[in-house]
Amino acid sequence: MTVSELCSECGFEAICLPDGGREVSGAYIGDLLSWVMGRAGEDNAWITIMSNINVIAVASLSDVSCVILAEGVQLEDEIRQTAEQKEINVLSSQLPAFETAQKLIGKI
């Protein structure tokens, strides 16, 4: 499933979608950035509540297919622009992280 399809089927808001055709092949939930860097897999959807600039850096280093910000978290405009430049897909879910992950079951 692509990030665009995931966004549409799960009802997530697309904050930044420069590469919506990217495939999603798993998920990882975590907020400790160093932990995520070492454990999130390539092409995973990374679910977090963190929204600082370091999230974009970790997403790039980990090569995740998208970041899903849980609990309605949004990005500041400057951070969203950086995500666009680095081609990091960022979505937002109104649900808590666990319930956001449940939406992904059977889709990826």
XYZ file of N, CA, C and O in Angstrom, residues 31-79:
196
model
N 8.799 7.380 20.495
C 9.067 8.801 20.659
C 10.509 9.100 21.052
O 10.932 10.243 20.993
N 11.254 8.090 21.439
C 12.661 8.290 21.782
C 13.460 8.202 20.485
O 13.610 7.118 19.907
N 13.928 9.338 20.002
C 14.485 9.418 18.652
C 15.664 8.482 18.419
O 15.751 7.848 17.363
N 16.564 8.358 19.371
C 17.706 7.459 19.190
C 17.241 6.010 19.090
O 17.820 5.205 18.356
N 16.194 5.677 19.796
C 15.630 4.327 19.752
C 15.013 4.061 18.382
O 15.196 3.013 17.793
N 14.266 5.037 17.885
C 13.630 4.912 16.573
C 14.692 4.751 15.486
O 14.545 3.912 14.589
N 15.766 5.535 15.564
C 16.833 5.445 14.555
C 17.387 4.038 14.442
O 17.712 3.581 13.354
N 17.494 3.356 15.552
C 18.082 2.027 15.548
C 17.097 0.903 15.286
O 17.504 -0.231 15.039
N 15.798 1.198 15.320
C 14.824 0.110 15.254
C 13.748 0.235 14.178
O 13.208 -0.768 13.738
N 13.408 1.438 13.773
C 12.390 1.587 12.724
C 12.961 1.053 11.415
O 14.123 1.305 11.090
N 12.156 0.305 10.707
C 12.625 -0.282 9.463
C 12.380 0.611 8.262
O 11.498 1.465 8.265
N 13.179 0.379 7.244
C 12.984 1.065 5.972
C 11.551 0.808 5.496
O 11.051 -0.315 5.604
N 10.912 1.827 5.001
C 9.535 1.777 4.485
C 8.470 1.589 5.557
O 7.317 1.329 5.239
N 8.834 1.719 6.831
C 7.832 1.675 7.900
C 7.075 2.996 7.962
O 7.589 4.045 7.570
N 5.860 2.932 8.474
C 5.132 4.121 8.898
C 5.528 4.318 10.358
O 5.361 3.414 11.176
N 6.090 5.462 10.683
C 6.539 5.738 12.045
C 5.483 6.586 12.743
O 5.170 7.686 12.313
N 4.931 6.068 13.824
C 3.898 6.761 14.598
C 4.552 7.378 15.831
O 5.228 6.687 16.597
N 4.329 8.685 16.018
C 4.930 9.412 17.124
C 4.060 10.599 17.502
O 3.161 10.976 16.751
N 4.348 11.193 18.660
C 3.715 12.453 19.033
C 4.732 13.597 18.970
O 4.384 14.747 19.202
N 5.963 13.282 18.640
C 7.027 14.281 18.540
C 6.855 15.067 17.244
O 6.544 14.491 16.211
N 7.103 16.377 17.312
C 6.928 17.184 16.103
C 8.045 18.199 15.896
O 7.873 19.174 15.181
N 9.200 17.960 16.486
C 10.293 18.915 16.298
C 11.116 18.566 15.054
O 10.910 17.533 14.416
N 12.046 19.406 14.717
C 12.844 19.245 13.501
C 13.637 17.936 13.501
O 13.904 17.357 12.433
N 13.977 17.431 14.670
C 14.742 16.182 14.742
C 13.944 14.986 14.234
O 14.531 13.997 13.792
N 12.632 15.057 14.276
C 11.797 13.983 13.738
C 12.038 13.842 12.233
O 12.145 12.734 11.714
N 12.178 14.958 11.553
C 12.428 14.924 10.109
C 13.799 14.317 9.834
O 13.956 13.495 8.923
N 14.790 14.671 10.634
C 16.136 14.112 10.468
C 16.133 12.604 10.700
O 16.709 11.836 9.917
N 15.469 12.154 11.754
C 15.415 10.725 12.067
C 14.637 9.976 10.987
O 15.025 8.883 10.572
N 13.556 10.554 10.496
C 12.781 9.927 9.420
C 13.648 9.740 8.179
O 13.598 8.697 7.525
N 14.465 10.729 7.886
C 15.359 10.649 6.730
C 16.432 9.589 6.938
O 16.672 8.758 6.056
N 17.056 9.594 8.098
C 18.114 8.612 8.396
C 17.575 7.186 8.434
O 18.246 6.250 7.998
N 16.374 7.016 8.954
C 15.774 5.684 9.080
C 15.115 5.231 7.783
O 14.754 4.060 7.652
N 14.917 6.149 6.865
C 14.287 5.879 5.571
C 12.883 5.304 5.722
O 12.498 4.377 5.015
N 12.124 5.849 6.686
C 10.729 5.425 6.832
C 9.914 6.011 5.685
O 10.294 7.029 5.093
N 8.801 5.374 5.355
C 7.983 5.863 4.246
C 7.144 7.067 4.648
O 6.805 7.891 3.806
N 6.815 7.161 5.929
C 6.070 8.327 6.408
C 6.158 8.410 7.923
O 6.460 7.428 8.596
N 5.875 9.598 8.403
C 5.718 9.846 9.832
C 4.235 10.121 10.038
O 3.636 10.908 9.305
N 3.642 9.446 11.013
C 2.248 9.716 11.372
C 2.248 10.333 12.763
O 2.651 9.688 13.732
N 1.829 11.580 12.833
C 1.763 12.289 14.103
C 0.426 11.971 14.757
O -0.629 12.308 14.220
N 0.469 11.294 15.890
C -0.748 10.879 16.599
C -1.295 12.029 17.453
O -0.628 13.040 17.673
N -2.516 11.851 17.936
C -3.173 12.773 18.861
C -3.371 14.170 18.289
O -3.406 15.154 19.029
N -3.485 14.267 16.950
C -3.746 15.558 16.329
C -2.560 16.502 16.294
O -2.714 17.689 15.997
N -1.378 15.984 16.584
C -0.175 16.821 16.580
C 0.046 17.366 15.159
O -0.167 16.671 14.172
N 0.454 18.606 15.077
C 0.731 19.268 13.807
C 2.195 19.719 13.772
O 2.865 19.721 14.806
N 2.661 20.089 12.592
C 4.018 20.606 12.429
C 3.983 22.118 12.281
O 3.071 22.666 11.663
N 4.988 22.772 12.832
C 5.164 24.191 12.551
C 5.481 24.318 11.067
O 6.055 23.404 10.455
N 5.145 25.449 10.481
C 5.312 25.639 9.041
C 6.765 25.456 8.594
O 7.034 24.847 7.554
N 7.699 25.954 9.376
C 9.119 25.834 9.028
C 9.542 24.355 8.971
O 10.290 23.939 8.082
N 9.060 23.561 9.890
C 9.393 22.130 9.923
C 8.710 21.414 8.762
O 9.299 20.554 8.122
